[in-house]
PDB file of C-alpha atoms in Angstrom:
ATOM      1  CA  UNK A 178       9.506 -16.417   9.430  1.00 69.00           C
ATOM      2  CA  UNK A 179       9.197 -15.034   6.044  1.00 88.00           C
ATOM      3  CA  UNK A 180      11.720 -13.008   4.030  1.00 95.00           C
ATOM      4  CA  UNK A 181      11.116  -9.938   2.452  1.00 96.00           C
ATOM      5  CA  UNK A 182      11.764 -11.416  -0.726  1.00 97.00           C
ATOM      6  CA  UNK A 183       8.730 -14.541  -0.400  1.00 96.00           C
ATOM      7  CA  UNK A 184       7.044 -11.842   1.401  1.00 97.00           C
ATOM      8  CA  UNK A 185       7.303  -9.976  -1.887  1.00 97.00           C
ATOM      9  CA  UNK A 186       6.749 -12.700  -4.593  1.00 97.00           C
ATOM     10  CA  UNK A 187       3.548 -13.717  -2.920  1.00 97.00           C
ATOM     11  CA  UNK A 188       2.201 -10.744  -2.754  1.00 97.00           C
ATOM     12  CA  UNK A 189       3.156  -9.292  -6.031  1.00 96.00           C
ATOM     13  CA  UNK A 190       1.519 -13.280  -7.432  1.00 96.00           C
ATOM     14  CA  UNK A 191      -1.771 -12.079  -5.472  1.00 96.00           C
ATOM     15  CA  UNK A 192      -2.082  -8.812  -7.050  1.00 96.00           C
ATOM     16  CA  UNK A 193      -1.500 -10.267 -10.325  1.00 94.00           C
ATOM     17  CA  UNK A 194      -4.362 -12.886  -9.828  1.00 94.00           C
ATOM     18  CA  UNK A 195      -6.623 -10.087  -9.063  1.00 91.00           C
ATOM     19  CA  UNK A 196      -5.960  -7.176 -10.554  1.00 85.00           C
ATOM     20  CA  UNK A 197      -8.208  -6.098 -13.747  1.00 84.00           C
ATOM     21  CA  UNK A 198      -6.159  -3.907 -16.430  1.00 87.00           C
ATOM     22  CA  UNK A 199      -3.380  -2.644 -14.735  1.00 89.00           C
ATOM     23  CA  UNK A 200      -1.995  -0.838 -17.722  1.00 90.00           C
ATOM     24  CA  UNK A 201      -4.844   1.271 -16.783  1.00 91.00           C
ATOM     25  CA  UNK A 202      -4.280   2.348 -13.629  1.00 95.00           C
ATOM     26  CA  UNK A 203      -3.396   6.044 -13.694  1.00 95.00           C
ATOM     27  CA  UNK A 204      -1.221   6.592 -10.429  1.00 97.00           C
ATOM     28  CA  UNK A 205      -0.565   3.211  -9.177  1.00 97.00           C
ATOM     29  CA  UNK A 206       1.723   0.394 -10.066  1.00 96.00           C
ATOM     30  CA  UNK A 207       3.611  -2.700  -8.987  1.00 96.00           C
ATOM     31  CA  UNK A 208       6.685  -2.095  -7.633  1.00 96.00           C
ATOM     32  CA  UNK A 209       9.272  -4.611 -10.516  1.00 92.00           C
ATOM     33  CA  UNK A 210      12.249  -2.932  -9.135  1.00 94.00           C
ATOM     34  CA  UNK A 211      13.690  -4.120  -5.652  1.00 95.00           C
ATOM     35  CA  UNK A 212      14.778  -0.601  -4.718  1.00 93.00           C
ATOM     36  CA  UNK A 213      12.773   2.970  -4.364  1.00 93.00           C
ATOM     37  CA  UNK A 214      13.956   5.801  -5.681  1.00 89.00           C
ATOM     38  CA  UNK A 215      11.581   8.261  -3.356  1.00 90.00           C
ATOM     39  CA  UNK A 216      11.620   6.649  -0.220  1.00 95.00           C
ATOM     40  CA  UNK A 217      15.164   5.373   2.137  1.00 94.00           C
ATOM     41  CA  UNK A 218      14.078   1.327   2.887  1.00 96.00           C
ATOM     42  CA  UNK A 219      15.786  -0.453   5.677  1.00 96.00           C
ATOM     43  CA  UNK A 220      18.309  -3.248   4.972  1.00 96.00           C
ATOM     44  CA  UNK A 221      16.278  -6.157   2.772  1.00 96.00           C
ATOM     45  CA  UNK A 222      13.045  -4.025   2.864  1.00 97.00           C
ATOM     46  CA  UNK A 223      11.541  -4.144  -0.599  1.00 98.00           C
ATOM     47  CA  UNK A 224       9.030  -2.101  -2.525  1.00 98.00           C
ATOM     48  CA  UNK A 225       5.603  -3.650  -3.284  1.00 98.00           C
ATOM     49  CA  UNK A 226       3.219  -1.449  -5.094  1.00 98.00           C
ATOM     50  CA  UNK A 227       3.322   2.191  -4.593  1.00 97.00           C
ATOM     51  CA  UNK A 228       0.698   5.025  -5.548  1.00 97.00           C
ATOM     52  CA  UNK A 229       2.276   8.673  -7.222  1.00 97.00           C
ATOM     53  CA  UNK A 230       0.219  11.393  -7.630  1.00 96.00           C
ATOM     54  CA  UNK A 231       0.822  14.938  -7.775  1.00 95.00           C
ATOM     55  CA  UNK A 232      -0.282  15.632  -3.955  1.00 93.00           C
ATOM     56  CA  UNK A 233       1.324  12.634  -2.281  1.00 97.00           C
ATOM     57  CA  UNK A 234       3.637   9.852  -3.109  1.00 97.00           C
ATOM     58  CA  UNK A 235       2.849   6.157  -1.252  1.00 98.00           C
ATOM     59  CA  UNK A 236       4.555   2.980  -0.843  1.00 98.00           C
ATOM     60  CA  UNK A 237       3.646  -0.352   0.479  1.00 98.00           C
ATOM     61  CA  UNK A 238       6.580  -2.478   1.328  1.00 98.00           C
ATOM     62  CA  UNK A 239       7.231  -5.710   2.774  1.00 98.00           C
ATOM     63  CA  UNK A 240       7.641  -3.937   6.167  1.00 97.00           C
ATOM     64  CA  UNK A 241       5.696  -0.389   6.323  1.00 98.00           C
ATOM     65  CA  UNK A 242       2.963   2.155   4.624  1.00 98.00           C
ATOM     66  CA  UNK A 243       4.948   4.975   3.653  1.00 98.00           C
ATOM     67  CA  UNK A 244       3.576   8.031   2.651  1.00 98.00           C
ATOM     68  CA  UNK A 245       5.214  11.475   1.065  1.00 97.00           C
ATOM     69  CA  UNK A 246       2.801  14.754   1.225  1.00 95.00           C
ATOM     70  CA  UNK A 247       4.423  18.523   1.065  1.00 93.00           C
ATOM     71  CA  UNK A 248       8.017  16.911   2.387  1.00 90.00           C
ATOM     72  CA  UNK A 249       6.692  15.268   5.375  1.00 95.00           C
ATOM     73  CA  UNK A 250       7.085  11.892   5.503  1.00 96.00           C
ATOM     74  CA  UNK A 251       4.263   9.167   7.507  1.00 96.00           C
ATOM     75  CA  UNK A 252       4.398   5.838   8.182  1.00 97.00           C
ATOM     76  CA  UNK A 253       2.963   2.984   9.867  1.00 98.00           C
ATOM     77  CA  UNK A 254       4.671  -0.674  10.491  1.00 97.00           C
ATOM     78  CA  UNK A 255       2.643  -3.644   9.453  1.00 97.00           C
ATOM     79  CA  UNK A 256       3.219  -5.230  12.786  1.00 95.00           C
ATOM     80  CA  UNK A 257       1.536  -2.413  14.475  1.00 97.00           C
ATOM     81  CA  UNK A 258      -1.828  -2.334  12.594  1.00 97.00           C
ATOM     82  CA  UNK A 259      -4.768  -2.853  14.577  1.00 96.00           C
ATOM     83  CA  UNK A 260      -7.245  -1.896  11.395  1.00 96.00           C
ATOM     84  CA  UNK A 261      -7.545  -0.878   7.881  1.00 96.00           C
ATOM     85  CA  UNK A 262     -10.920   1.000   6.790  1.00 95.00           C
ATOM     86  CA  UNK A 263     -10.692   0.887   2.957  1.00 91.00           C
ATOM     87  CA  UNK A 264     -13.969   2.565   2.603  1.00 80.00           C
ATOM     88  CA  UNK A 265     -16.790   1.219   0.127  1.00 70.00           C
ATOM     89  CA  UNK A 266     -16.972   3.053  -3.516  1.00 61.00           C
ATOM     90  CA  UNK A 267     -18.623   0.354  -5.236  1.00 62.00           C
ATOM     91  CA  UNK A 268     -22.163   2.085  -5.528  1.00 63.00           C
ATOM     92  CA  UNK A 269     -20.788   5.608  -6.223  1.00 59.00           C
ATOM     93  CA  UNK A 270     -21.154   6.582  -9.913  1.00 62.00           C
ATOM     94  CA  UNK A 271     -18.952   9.593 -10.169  1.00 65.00           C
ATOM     95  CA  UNK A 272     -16.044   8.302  -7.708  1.00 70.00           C
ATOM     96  CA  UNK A 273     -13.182  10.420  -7.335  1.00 80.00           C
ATOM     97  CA  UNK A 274      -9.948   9.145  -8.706  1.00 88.00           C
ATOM     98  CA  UNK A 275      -7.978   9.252  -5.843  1.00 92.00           C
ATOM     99  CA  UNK A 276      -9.344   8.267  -2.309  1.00 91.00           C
ATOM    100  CA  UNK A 277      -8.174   7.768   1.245  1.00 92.00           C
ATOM    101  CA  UNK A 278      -8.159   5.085   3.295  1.00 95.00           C
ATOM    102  CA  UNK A 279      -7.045   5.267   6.825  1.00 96.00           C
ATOM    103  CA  UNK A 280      -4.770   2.951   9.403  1.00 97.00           C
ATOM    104  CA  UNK A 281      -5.699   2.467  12.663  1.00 97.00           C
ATOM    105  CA  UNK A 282      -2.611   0.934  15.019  1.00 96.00           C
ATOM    106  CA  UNK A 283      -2.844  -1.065  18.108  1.00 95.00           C
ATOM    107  CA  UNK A 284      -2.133   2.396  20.045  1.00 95.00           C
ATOM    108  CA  UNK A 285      -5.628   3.852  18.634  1.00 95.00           C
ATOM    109  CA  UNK A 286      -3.267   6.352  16.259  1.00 96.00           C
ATOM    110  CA  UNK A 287      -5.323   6.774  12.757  1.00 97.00           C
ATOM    111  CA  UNK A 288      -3.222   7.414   9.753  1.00 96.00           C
ATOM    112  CA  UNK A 289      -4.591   8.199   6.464  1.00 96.00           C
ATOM    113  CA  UNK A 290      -3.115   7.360   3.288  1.00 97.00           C
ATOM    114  CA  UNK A 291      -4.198   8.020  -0.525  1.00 96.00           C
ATOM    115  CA  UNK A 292      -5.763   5.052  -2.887  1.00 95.00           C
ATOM    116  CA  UNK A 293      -6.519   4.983  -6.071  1.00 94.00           C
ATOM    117  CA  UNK A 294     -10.197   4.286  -6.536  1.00 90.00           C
ATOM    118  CA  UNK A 295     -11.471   1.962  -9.618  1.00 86.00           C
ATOM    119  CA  UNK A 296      -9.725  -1.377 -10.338  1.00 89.00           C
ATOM    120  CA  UNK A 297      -6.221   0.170  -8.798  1.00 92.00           C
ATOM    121  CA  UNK A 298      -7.815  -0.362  -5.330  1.00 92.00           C
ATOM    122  CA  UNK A 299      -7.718  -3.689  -5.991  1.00 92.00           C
ATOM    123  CA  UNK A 300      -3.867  -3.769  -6.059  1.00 95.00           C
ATOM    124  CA  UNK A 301      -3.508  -1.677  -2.845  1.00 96.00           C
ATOM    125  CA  UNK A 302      -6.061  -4.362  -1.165  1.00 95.00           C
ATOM    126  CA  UNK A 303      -4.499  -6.992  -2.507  1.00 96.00           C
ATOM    127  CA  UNK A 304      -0.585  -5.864  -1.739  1.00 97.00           C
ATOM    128  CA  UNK A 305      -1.957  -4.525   2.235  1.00 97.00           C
ATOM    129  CA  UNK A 306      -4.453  -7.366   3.012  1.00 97.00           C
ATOM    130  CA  UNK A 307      -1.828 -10.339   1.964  1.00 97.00           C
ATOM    131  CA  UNK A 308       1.250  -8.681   4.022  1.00 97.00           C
ATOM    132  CA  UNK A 309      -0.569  -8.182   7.205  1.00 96.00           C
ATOM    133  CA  UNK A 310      -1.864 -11.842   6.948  1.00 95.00           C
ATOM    134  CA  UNK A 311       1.841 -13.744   6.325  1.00 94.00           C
ATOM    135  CA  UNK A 312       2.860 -11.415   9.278  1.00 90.00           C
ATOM    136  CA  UNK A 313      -0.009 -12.829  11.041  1.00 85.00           C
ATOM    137  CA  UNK A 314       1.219 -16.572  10.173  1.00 78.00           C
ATOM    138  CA  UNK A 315       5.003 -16.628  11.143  1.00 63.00           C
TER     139      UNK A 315
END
């Protein structure tokens, strides 16, 4: 079994591989720091990369999706996602800055979360996509 911390540095190395400009990405970031200042983690659950904007404030973690809109908090454990639906932008010409995309557990429950659209999506792919498969490999 993993550790948060390889967990971390693996996916943080992925993003980094991928990721196009990210001194350009307007509301999302990679999470340097091992501790969140919005968000209460559970013991040895780090911070990944985490998406701010003025109507929501989301993390990924090593563990969970967390998500921060009007003082309620949602989340969704990795080991419980059945889905993700990312959506496809590539073809629009006047995308939106921010997005959704939307969880769906094994329970059927749909969550939606904000993305940043442009090359940040690639980050949130990236950081999502490579925790759910080392969860998948223990």
């Amino acid at each position: 079994m993993k550790t948060d911390t390889s967990i971390k540095k693996i996916t943080i190395a992925k993003i980094n591989r991928s990721a196009m400009n990210p001194e350009n990405w307007i509301y999302s970031k990679v999470c340097s720091e091992n501790k969140s200042e919005e968000f209460t983690l559970d013991e040895n659950e780090l911070p990944i990369f985490e998406i701010n904007s003025s109507k929501a404030k989301t993390i990924i973690t090593t563990r969970r999706i967390i998500e921060k809109k009007n003082d309620k908090i949602c989340f969704v454990n990795f080991e419980d996602i059945d889905d993700v639906i990312y959506g496809d932008f590539k073809k629009h010409i006047n995308k939106p800055e921010l997005s959704i995309f939307r969880i769906v557990d094994m329970f059927g429950e749909q969550y939606d979360f904000q993305m940043e659209t442009g090359k940040a999506s690639i980050g949130l792919i990236n950081s999502i996509n490579t925790v759910l498969q080392l969860k998948a490999s223990r």
